Amino acid sequence: MSAIKIRTEFETLFMPDLDAAFNLARLLTRNAHDAEDVVQEAYLKAWRAFSGFRGGASRPWLLTILRNTAFTWLRQNRARSDRAEYNEELHVSDGATPEAESFEQERARALERCVSDLPSDFREAIVLREMEELSYQEIAEITGVPRGTVMSRLSRARARLAECLKYSVGKSLLAEGSPQ
Amino acid sequence: MTCDEVKPLLNAHMDDEINPLRRTAVKSHIETCSSCATEFEQLESLRNAIRAEMPYYRASPKLRNQVRVALRSTEYLDRDTLRPNWRVWGAIAAGAAFCALATAPFIINDRNQSQLLAKEFLSAHERALIGKELDVISSDHHTVKPWFNGKLPFSPPVTDLRSEGFPLEGGRVDYAGDRPLAALVYSRRLHRIDVFVAPTGGQKAPPTHFEQNGYNEISWKKGDFLFTAVSDLNTAELASFVRLLQTQ
């Protein structure tokens, strides 16, 4: 196969996953600029490793590379990221008065902040499960831990989120959100 | 099943990740136990809230474009007809550099040391072609120069030569001759030029001209810095590029 065809194949397979890659990178690095660096590096790694891609679902394969890149990046930039971990956008009021915010908006902001405050392995499990809707097995493969660990991370992450939301928005939160 | 048995399974039950035999048992327990039912409902509403309200961050068109450009520029190496076996050449160069380093203690005269350094620059260039990408991608020297702040113990001079036909593509931190260096990356048509920059302070210099495996390497001193340009560009063109840098 010619190099052009290989690149076209790669792009056809993986460019549709760019949003998923960016979303995970954004939630892991908690910073848009760093997330862009991580995404770009991950795509180049994926491209170089493409001959090792044995078909199957593209997204878990790409996200495996992406989260490894993100964690390496976080380790290498720990001093910097420790400061970046405090996501100012989420903590500083953006000028909207609380009264003007609907309950849903308030809850969405609280959710985002609570997810952002989770430890990174919990955060990753939540993103992969709830936003990418991946199975435990897929999450286990991506994150390199046993399926049982995925299960316990998810339940602990959810318990923390529920606690955090209750604290942020008040008790009524979950009751109002429940589907009836 | 008892509550103590069911509660740890509520998450897996909601995620539909429970084995079918237990699923029925858990389900019927939830129907009769209000404490488990409440907990399960709360889990479900949390999930619904996340799925409905968590913002999904999307890649900007700029990032989409950057990724495409980066992929394309990486692919060029695969198609390079002049060096179809660049992986092999890279391995040979790395091997040669390794052998050279391994035997270094036995070869102590200056000339060889300076040749070794030249080879290290060449290996760094080849490594970059094979794998390591630009750490900062920008054609703006006002972006590239400050990027090195804090990453190197010096601030390398950075000039763009776009109008002269050698656009600045970006830079990275590299390592050769036992110390970190700034690597500035320029392009000429489809060729890539790495310019390594480090302070002169007490360092041996590579020979002014070095050639190996179709690569040309030119080194010079200017001000407090030692420069080495490496490329597969022909000697004449690389020399004219170097003259431009020297006179900037």
CSV table of C-alpha atoms in Angstrom, one decimal:
chain,number,residue,atom,x,y,z
A,1,MET,CA,0.0,0.0,0.0
A,2,SER,CA,1.3,3.4,-0.8
A,3,ALA,CA,2.2,5.9,1.9
A,4,ILE,CA,-0.6,8.2,0.9
A,5,LYS,CA,-3.2,5.4,1.1
A,6,ILE,CA,-1.9,4.4,4.6
A,7,ARG,CA,-2.2,8.0,5.7
A,8,THR,CA,-5.7,8.3,4.3
A,9,GLU,CA,-6.6,5.1,6.1
A,10,PHE,CA,-5.2,6.4,9.3
A,11,GLU,CA,-7.0,9.7,9.1
A,12,THR,CA,-10.3,8.0,8.2
A,13,LEU,CA,-10.0,5.8,11.2
A,14,PHE,CA,-8.7,8.2,13.8
A,15,MET,CA,-9.6,11.8,12.9
A,16,PRO,CA,-13.3,11.1,13.9
A,17,ASP,CA,-11.9,10.3,17.4
A,18,LEU,CA,-10.3,13.7,17.7
A,19,ASP,CA,-13.0,15.2,19.9
A,20,ALA,CA,-13.0,12.1,22.2
A,21,ALA,CA,-9.2,12.4,22.4
A,22,PHE,CA,-9.3,16.1,23.2
A,23,ASN,CA,-12.1,15.7,25.8
A,24,LEU,CA,-10.2,13.0,27.7
A,25,ALA,CA,-6.9,15.0,27.4
A,26,ARG,CA,-8.7,18.2,28.6
A,27,LEU,CA,-10.2,16.4,31.6
A,28,LEU,CA,-6.9,14.8,32.5
A,29,THR,CA,-4.7,17.8,32.1
A,30,ARG,CA,-7.4,20.2,33.2
A,31,ASN,CA,-6.1,22.8,30.8
A,32,ALA,CA,-7.0,23.4,27.1
A,33,HIS,CA,-3.5,24.3,26.0
A,34,ASP,CA,-1.8,21.3,27.5
A,35,ALA,CA,-4.6,19.1,26.2
A,36,GLU,CA,-3.8,20.2,22.7
A,37,ASP,CA,-0.1,19.4,23.1
A,38,VAL,CA,-1.0,15.9,24.5
A,39,VAL,CA,-3.5,15.2,21.7
A,40,GLN,CA,-1.0,16.2,19.0
A,41,GLU,CA,1.8,14.0,20.6
A,42,ALA,CA,-0.6,11.1,21.0
A,43,TYR,CA,-1.7,11.3,17.3
A,44,LEU,CA,1.9,11.2,16.2
A,45,LYS,CA,2.6,8.3,18.5
A,46,ALA,CA,-0.5,6.5,17.1
A,47,TRP,CA,0.7,7.2,13.6
A,48,ARG,CA,4.1,5.7,14.3
A,49,ALA,CA,2.6,2.7,16.0
A,50,PHE,CA,-0.1,2.3,13.3
A,51,SER,CA,1.5,-0.8,11.8
A,52,GLY,CA,0.8,-2.4,15.2
A,53,PHE,CA,-2.9,-1.6,15.0
A,54,ARG,CA,-4.7,-4.9,14.4
A,55,GLY,CA,-8.1,-3.6,13.5
A,56,GLY,CA,-11.0,-3.6,15.8
A,57,ALA,CA,-12.4,-0.5,17.5
A,58,SER,CA,-10.3,2.6,16.8
A,59,ARG,CA,-11.3,4.7,19.8
A,60,PRO,CA,-10.1,2.4,22.6
A,61,TRP,CA,-6.8,1.9,20.8
A,62,LEU,CA,-6.3,5.7,20.3
A,63,LEU,CA,-7.4,6.5,23.9
A,64,THR,CA,-4.9,4.0,25.3
A,65,ILE,CA,-2.1,5.9,23.6
A,66,LEU,CA,-3.7,9.2,24.6
A,67,ARG,CA,-4.0,8.5,28.3
A,68,ASN,CA,-0.5,7.1,28.4
A,69,THR,CA,0.8,10.3,26.7
A,70,ALA,CA,-1.2,12.4,29.1
A,71,PHE,CA,0.1,10.6,32.2
A,72,THR,CA,3.7,10.8,31.0
A,73,TRP,CA,3.1,14.4,30.3
A,74,LEU,CA,1.6,15.0,33.8
A,75,ARG,CA,4.6,13.3,35.4
A,76,GLN,CA,7.1,15.3,33.4
A,77,ASN,CA,5.3,18.6,34.1
A,78,ARG,CA,4.3,17.9,37.6
A,79,ALA,CA,5.7,21.1,39.0
A,80,ARG,CA,3.8,23.1,36.4
A,81,SER,CA,0.7,21.0,36.4
A,82,ASP,CA,0.3,21.1,40.2
A,83,ARG,CA,-0.4,24.8,39.7
A,84,ALA,CA,-2.5,24.1,36.6
A,85,GLU,CA,-4.5,21.5,38.4
A,86,TYR,CA,-6.4,24.2,40.1
A,87,ASN,CA,-8.7,25.1,37.3
A,88,GLU,CA,-9.4,28.8,37.7
A,89,GLU,CA,-12.2,28.8,35.1
A,90,LEU,CA,-14.1,26.5,37.4
A,91,HIS,CA,-13.4,28.3,40.7
A,92,VAL,CA,-13.5,31.9,39.8
A,93,SER,CA,-16.9,33.5,39.2
A,94,ASP,CA,-17.4,34.4,35.6
A,95,GLY,CA,-19.5,37.4,36.4
A,96,ALA,CA,-22.9,35.7,36.1
A,97,THR,CA,-24.8,36.3,39.2
A,98,PRO,CA,-25.9,33.1,41.0
A,99,GLU,CA,-29.5,34.2,40.9
A,100,ALA,CA,-29.4,34.4,37.1
A,101,GLU,CA,-28.2,30.9,36.8
A,102,SER,CA,-30.8,28.2,36.4
A,103,PHE,CA,-30.6,25.1,38.5
A,104,GLU,CA,-29.4,23.1,35.6
A,105,GLN,CA,-26.6,25.6,34.8
A,106,GLU,CA,-25.6,25.6,38.4
A,107,ARG,CA,-25.6,21.9,38.5
A,108,ALA,CA,-23.6,21.6,35.3
A,109,ARG,CA,-20.9,23.9,36.7
A,110,ALA,CA,-20.8,22.0,39.9
A,111,LEU,CA,-20.6,18.7,38.1
A,112,GLU,CA,-17.7,19.9,36.0
A,113,ARG,CA,-15.9,21.2,39.1
A,114,CYS,CA,-16.5,18.0,41.0
A,115,VAL,CA,-15.3,15.8,38.1
A,116,SER,CA,-12.2,18.1,37.9
A,117,ASP,CA,-11.5,17.6,41.6
A,118,LEU,CA,-11.5,13.8,41.3
A,119,PRO,CA,-8.2,12.0,41.5
A,120,SER,CA,-7.0,11.4,37.9
A,121,ASP,CA,-7.6,7.6,37.8
A,122,PHE,CA,-11.2,8.2,39.0
A,123,ARG,CA,-11.7,11.0,36.6
A,124,GLU,CA,-10.5,8.9,33.8
A,125,ALA,CA,-12.8,6.0,34.7
A,126,ILE,CA,-15.8,8.4,34.8
A,127,VAL,CA,-15.0,10.0,31.4
A,128,LEU,CA,-14.4,6.7,29.7
A,129,ARG,CA,-17.6,5.2,31.2
A,130,GLU,CA,-20.1,8.1,31.1
A,131,MET,CA,-18.8,10.2,28.2
A,132,GLU,CA,-17.4,7.5,25.9
A,133,GLU,CA,-19.8,4.8,27.2
A,134,LEU,CA,-17.1,2.2,27.1
A,135,SER,CA,-17.4,-1.2,28.7
A,136,TYR,CA,-15.5,-2.2,31.9
A,137,GLN,CA,-13.4,-4.5,29.8
A,138,GLU,CA,-12.5,-1.7,27.3
A,139,ILE,CA,-11.7,0.7,30.2
A,140,ALA,CA,-9.6,-2.0,31.8
A,141,GLU,CA,-7.6,-2.4,28.6
A,142,ILE,CA,-7.1,1.3,28.1
A,143,THR,CA,-6.1,2.0,31.6
A,144,GLY,CA,-4.0,-1.2,32.1
A,145,VAL,CA,-5.7,-2.3,35.3
A,146,PRO,CA,-7.9,-5.4,36.0
A,147,ARG,CA,-11.7,-5.2,35.4
A,148,GLY,CA,-12.4,-5.4,39.1
A,149,THR,CA,-10.3,-2.3,39.7
A,150,VAL,CA,-12.3,-0.4,37.0
A,151,MET,CA,-15.5,-1.4,38.9
A,152,SER,CA,-14.2,-0.2,42.2
A,153,ARG,CA,-12.8,3.0,40.8
A,154,LEU,CA,-16.1,3.8,39.2
A,155,SER,CA,-18.1,3.1,42.3
A,156,ARG,CA,-15.7,5.2,44.5
A,157,ALA,CA,-15.7,8.0,41.9
A,158,ARG,CA,-19.4,8.1,41.9
A,159,ALA,CA,-19.7,8.1,45.6
A,160,ARG,CA,-17.3,11.0,45.7
A,161,LEU,CA,-19.1,12.8,43.0
A,162,ALA,CA,-22.5,12.4,44.7
A,163,GLU,CA,-21.0,13.7,47.9
A,164,CYS,CA,-19.3,16.7,46.2
A,165,LEU,CA,-22.5,17.6,44.3
A,166,LYS,CA,-24.6,17.3,47.5
A,167,TYR,CA,-22.2,19.7,49.1
A,168,SER,CA,-22.1,22.1,46.2
A,169,VAL,CA,-25.7,22.3,45.1
A,170,GLY,CA,-27.6,21.0,48.1
A,171,LYS,CA,-29.6,17.9,48.8
A,172,SER,CA,-32.3,18.6,46.2
A,173,LEU,CA,-29.8,18.0,43.4
A,174,LEU,CA,-30.2,14.3,42.7
A,175,ALA,CA,-33.9,14.2,43.4
A,176,GLU,CA,-34.6,16.9,40.8
A,177,GLY,CA,-32.4,15.2,38.3
A,178,SER,CA,-34.0,11.8,38.6
A,179,PRO,CA,-36.0,10.7,35.7
A,180,GLN,CA,-39.6,10.0,36.4
B,1,MET,CA,-29.6,-11.8,48.5
B,2,THR,CA,-29.0,-9.4,51.4
B,3,CYS,CA,-28.3,-5.7,51.3
B,4,ASP,CA,-24.7,-6.2,52.1
B,5,GLU,CA,-24.4,-8.5,49.1
B,6,VAL,CA,-26.4,-6.2,46.8
B,7,LYS,CA,-24.9,-2.8,47.6
B,8,PRO,CA,-21.4,-3.5,46.2
B,9,LEU,CA,-23.1,-4.7,43.0
B,10,LEU,CA,-25.3,-1.6,42.4
B,11,ASN,CA,-22.7,0.1,40.2
B,12,ALA,CA,-22.1,-2.9,38.1
B,13,HIS,CA,-25.8,-3.5,37.8
B,14,MET,CA,-26.5,0.0,36.6
B,15,ASP,CA,-23.6,-0.3,34.1
B,16,ASP,CA,-25.1,-3.6,32.9
B,17,GLU,CA,-21.8,-5.3,33.7
B,18,ILE,CA,-23.1,-8.0,36.1
B,19,ASN,CA,-23.4,-11.6,35.3
B,20,PRO,CA,-27.0,-12.6,34.1
B,21,LEU,CA,-27.6,-15.0,37.0
B,22,ARG,CA,-27.0,-12.4,39.6
B,23,ARG,CA,-28.7,-9.7,37.7
B,24,THR,CA,-32.1,-11.2,38.3
B,25,ALA,CA,-31.4,-11.7,42.0
B,26,VAL,CA,-30.1,-8.1,42.4
B,27,LYS,CA,-33.1,-6.8,40.5
B,28,SER,CA,-35.7,-8.6,42.6
B,29,HIS,CA,-33.9,-7.4,45.8
B,30,ILE,CA,-34.0,-3.8,44.7
B,31,GLU,CA,-37.8,-4.2,44.1
B,32,THR,CA,-38.4,-5.1,47.7
B,33,CYS,CA,-35.7,-3.2,49.5
B,34,SER,CA,-36.3,0.6,49.8
B,35,SER,CA,-32.8,1.4,51.0
B,36,CYS,CA,-31.1,-0.3,48.0
B,37,ALA,CA,-33.7,1.1,45.7
B,38,THR,CA,-33.0,4.7,46.9
B,39,GLU,CA,-29.3,4.1,46.5
B,40,PHE,CA,-29.8,2.7,43.0
B,41,GLU,CA,-32.0,5.7,42.0
B,42,GLN,CA,-29.4,8.1,43.2
B,43,LEU,CA,-26.7,6.3,41.1
B,44,GLU,CA,-28.9,6.5,38.1
B,45,SER,CA,-29.7,10.2,38.5
B,46,LEU,CA,-26.0,10.9,38.9
B,47,ARG,CA,-25.3,9.1,35.7
B,48,ASN,CA,-28.1,10.9,33.9
B,49,ALA,CA,-26.8,14.2,35.1
B,50,ILE,CA,-23.2,13.5,34.0
B,51,ARG,CA,-24.4,12.3,30.6
B,52,ALA,CA,-26.7,15.2,30.1
B,53,GLU,CA,-24.8,18.0,31.5
B,54,MET,CA,-21.1,17.4,31.6
B,55,PRO,CA,-19.6,19.6,28.9
B,56,TYR,CA,-17.9,17.6,26.2
B,57,TYR,CA,-14.8,19.5,25.2
B,58,ARG,CA,-14.4,19.5,21.4
B,59,ALA,CA,-11.2,19.9,19.5
B,60,SER,CA,-10.8,23.3,17.9
B,61,PRO,CA,-10.4,23.6,14.1
B,62,LYS,CA,-6.9,24.8,14.8
B,63,LEU,CA,-6.0,21.6,16.6
B,64,ARG,CA,-7.6,19.5,13.9
B,65,ASN,CA,-5.5,21.3,11.4
B,66,GLN,CA,-2.3,21.1,13.5
B,67,VAL,CA,-2.7,17.3,13.9
B,68,ARG,CA,-3.2,16.9,10.1
B,69,VAL,CA,-0.2,19.0,9.3
B,70,ALA,CA,1.9,17.1,11.9
B,71,LEU,CA,0.8,13.7,10.5
B,72,ARG,CA,1.6,14.8,7.0
B,73,SER,CA,5.0,16.1,7.9
B,74,THR,CA,5.8,12.8,9.6
B,75,GLU,CA,4.7,10.8,6.7
B,76,TYR,CA,7.1,12.5,4.3
B,77,LEU,CA,9.9,10.5,5.9
B,78,ASP,CA,8.3,7.3,4.8
B,79,ARG,CA,8.1,8.4,1.2
B,80,ASP,CA,11.6,9.8,1.0
B,81,THR,CA,12.9,8.2,-2.1
B,82,LEU,CA,16.4,9.4,-1.5
B,83,ARG,CA,16.6,7.5,1.8
B,84,PRO,CA,14.0,4.7,1.5
B,85,ASN,CA,15.6,2.8,4.3
B,86,TRP,CA,15.7,5.6,6.8
B,87,ARG,CA,14.9,3.3,9.6
B,88,VAL,CA,17.9,1.1,8.7
B,89,TRP,CA,20.1,4.2,8.3
B,90,GLY,CA,18.9,5.5,11.6
B,91,ALA,CA,19.7,2.2,13.2
B,92,ILE,CA,23.1,2.1,11.6
B,93,ALA,CA,23.8,5.7,12.6
B,94,ALA,CA,22.7,5.0,16.2
B,95,GLY,CA,24.8,1.8,16.2
B,96,ALA,CA,27.8,3.7,14.9
B,97,ALA,CA,27.4,6.4,17.5
B,98,PHE,CA,27.1,3.8,20.2
B,99,CYS,CA,30.2,1.9,19.0
B,100,ALA,CA,32.0,5.2,18.8
B,101,LEU,CA,31.0,6.1,22.3
B,102,ALA,CA,31.8,2.7,23.7
B,103,THR,CA,35.4,2.9,22.3
B,104,ALA,CA,35.7,6.5,23.3
B,105,PRO,CA,37.9,5.9,26.3
B,106,PHE,CA,40.6,4.4,24.0
B,107,ILE,CA,40.6,7.3,21.6
B,108,ILE,CA,41.5,10.4,23.4
B,109,ASN,CA,42.8,12.8,20.8
B,110,ASP,CA,41.0,16.0,20.2
B,111,ARG,CA,40.2,15.3,16.5
B,112,ASN,CA,38.3,12.2,17.3
B,113,GLN,CA,36.5,13.8,20.2
B,114,SER,CA,35.4,16.5,17.8
B,115,GLN,CA,34.3,13.9,15.2
B,116,LEU,CA,32.4,12.1,18.0
B,117,LEU,CA,30.6,15.3,18.8
B,118,ALA,CA,29.8,15.8,15.1
B,119,LYS,CA,28.3,12.3,15.1
B,120,GLU,CA,26.3,13.0,18.1
B,121,PHE,CA,24.7,15.9,16.4
B,122,LEU,CA,24.0,13.8,13.4
B,123,SER,CA,22.4,11.1,15.6
B,124,ALA,CA,20.3,13.7,17.4
B,125,HIS,CA,19.1,14.9,14.0
B,126,GLU,CA,18.3,11.4,12.8
B,127,ARG,CA,16.5,10.6,16.1
B,128,ALA,CA,14.4,13.6,15.6
B,129,LEU,CA,13.5,12.6,12.0
B,130,ILE,CA,12.6,9.1,13.1
B,131,GLY,CA,10.6,9.9,16.2
B,132,LYS,CA,10.8,12.8,18.4
B,133,GLU,CA,8.6,15.6,17.2
B,134,LEU,CA,8.9,19.3,17.7
B,135,ASP,CA,8.1,20.4,21.2
B,136,VAL,CA,7.1,23.8,20.1
B,137,ILE,CA,5.6,24.3,16.7
B,138,SER,CA,5.7,27.8,15.5
B,139,SER,CA,7.1,29.9,12.7
B,140,ASP,CA,7.2,32.9,15.0
B,141,HIS,CA,10.6,33.4,16.6
B,142,HIS,CA,8.8,35.4,19.3
B,143,THR,CA,7.0,32.2,20.3
B,144,VAL,CA,9.9,29.8,19.9
B,145,LYS,CA,12.5,31.8,21.8
B,146,PRO,CA,10.5,32.2,25.0
B,147,TRP,CA,9.4,28.6,24.9
B,148,PHE,CA,13.0,27.6,25.8
B,149,ASN,CA,12.8,29.7,29.0
B,150,GLY,CA,13.2,27.4,32.0
B,151,LYS,CA,13.9,24.4,29.9
B,152,LEU,CA,17.5,25.4,29.2
B,153,PRO,CA,20.1,27.2,31.3
B,154,PHE,CA,20.5,29.7,28.4
B,155,SER,CA,18.4,31.6,25.9
B,156,PRO,CA,19.3,30.7,22.3
B,157,PRO,CA,19.1,33.3,19.6
B,158,VAL,CA,16.2,32.5,17.3
B,159,THR,CA,15.7,34.0,13.8
B,160,ASP,CA,13.2,33.3,11.2
B,161,LEU,CA,14.5,33.0,7.6
B,162,ARG,CA,11.2,32.6,5.9
B,163,SER,CA,11.7,35.4,3.5
B,164,GLU,CA,15.0,33.8,2.5
B,165,GLY,CA,13.3,30.5,1.8
B,166,PHE,CA,14.2,28.7,5.0
B,167,PRO,CA,11.0,29.0,7.2
B,168,LEU,CA,11.4,28.4,10.9
B,169,GLU,CA,9.2,25.4,11.8
B,170,GLY,CA,9.7,25.2,15.6
B,171,GLY,CA,12.1,23.8,18.1
B,172,ARG,CA,12.8,21.3,20.8
B,173,VAL,CA,15.2,20.5,23.6
B,174,ASP,CA,17.8,17.9,22.6
B,175,TYR,CA,20.9,16.5,24.1
B,176,ALA,CA,24.4,16.0,22.7
B,177,GLY,CA,28.0,16.3,23.9
B,178,ASP,CA,26.9,15.7,27.5
B,179,ARG,CA,24.6,18.7,27.7
B,180,PRO,CA,21.2,19.9,26.8
B,181,LEU,CA,20.9,22.0,23.6
B,182,ALA,CA,18.3,24.1,21.9
B,183,ALA,CA,17.4,22.5,18.5
B,184,LEU,CA,15.8,25.0,16.1
B,185,VAL,CA,14.1,23.4,13.1
B,186,TYR,CA,13.9,25.0,9.7
B,187,SER,CA,12.7,23.7,6.4
B,188,ARG,CA,13.8,24.0,2.8
B,189,ARG,CA,11.3,22.6,0.4
B,190,LEU,CA,10.9,19.0,1.8
B,191,HIS,CA,14.2,19.0,3.6
B,192,ARG,CA,14.5,19.6,7.2
B,193,ILE,CA,17.4,21.4,8.9
B,194,ASP,CA,18.2,21.1,12.6
B,195,VAL,CA,20.3,23.9,14.1
B,196,PHE,CA,21.7,23.0,17.5
B,197,VAL,CA,22.6,25.9,19.7
B,198,ALA,CA,24.6,25.8,23.0
B,199,PRO,CA,26.9,28.3,24.8
B,200,THR,CA,30.5,27.9,23.8
B,201,GLY,CA,31.8,27.9,27.5
B,202,GLY,CA,34.7,25.4,27.7
B,203,GLN,CA,33.2,23.0,25.2
B,204,LYS,CA,35.1,21.3,22.4
B,205,ALA,CA,33.7,22.1,19.0
B,206,PRO,CA,32.8,19.7,16.2
B,207,PRO,CA,34.7,20.2,12.8
B,208,THR,CA,33.5,23.0,10.7
B,209,HIS,CA,32.3,20.6,8.1
B,210,PHE,CA,31.3,17.0,8.6
B,211,GLU,CA,29.6,14.6,6.2
B,212,GLN,CA,28.1,11.2,6.7
B,213,ASN,CA,25.4,9.0,5.2
B,214,GLY,CA,24.3,11.8,2.9
B,215,TYR,CA,24.0,14.3,5.8
B,216,ASN,CA,25.9,17.5,5.9
B,217,GLU,CA,26.9,19.2,9.1
B,218,ILE,CA,28.3,22.7,9.4
B,219,SER,CA,29.4,24.2,12.7
B,220,TRP,CA,30.4,27.7,13.7
B,221,LYS,CA,30.8,30.0,16.6
B,222,LYS,CA,29.0,33.3,16.8
B,223,GLY,CA,28.9,35.5,19.9
B,224,ASP,CA,28.7,33.3,23.0
B,225,PHE,CA,27.1,30.4,21.1
B,226,LEU,CA,28.2,27.3,19.2
B,227,PHE,CA,25.9,26.4,16.3
B,228,THR,CA,25.7,23.2,14.3
B,229,ALA,CA,23.4,22.9,11.3
B,230,VAL,CA,22.5,19.3,10.2
B,231,SER,CA,20.5,18.4,7.2
B,232,ASP,CA,20.3,16.1,4.1
B,233,LEU,CA,20.3,19.3,2.1
B,234,ASN,CA,23.3,19.6,-0.3
B,235,THR,CA,26.4,21.3,0.9
B,236,ALA,CA,26.0,24.4,-1.2
B,237,GLU,CA,22.5,25.1,0.0
B,238,LEU,CA,23.2,24.3,3.6
B,239,ALA,CA,26.3,26.6,3.4
B,240,SER,CA,24.1,29.5,2.1
B,241,PHE,CA,21.6,28.9,4.9
B,242,VAL,CA,24.5,29.0,7.4
B,243,ARG,CA,25.7,32.3,5.9
B,244,LEU,CA,22.3,33.8,6.4
B,245,LEU,CA,22.2,32.7,10.0
B,246,GLN,CA,25.8,34.1,10.5
B,247,THR,CA,24.9,37.5,9.1
B,248,GLN,CA,21.6,37.9,10.9
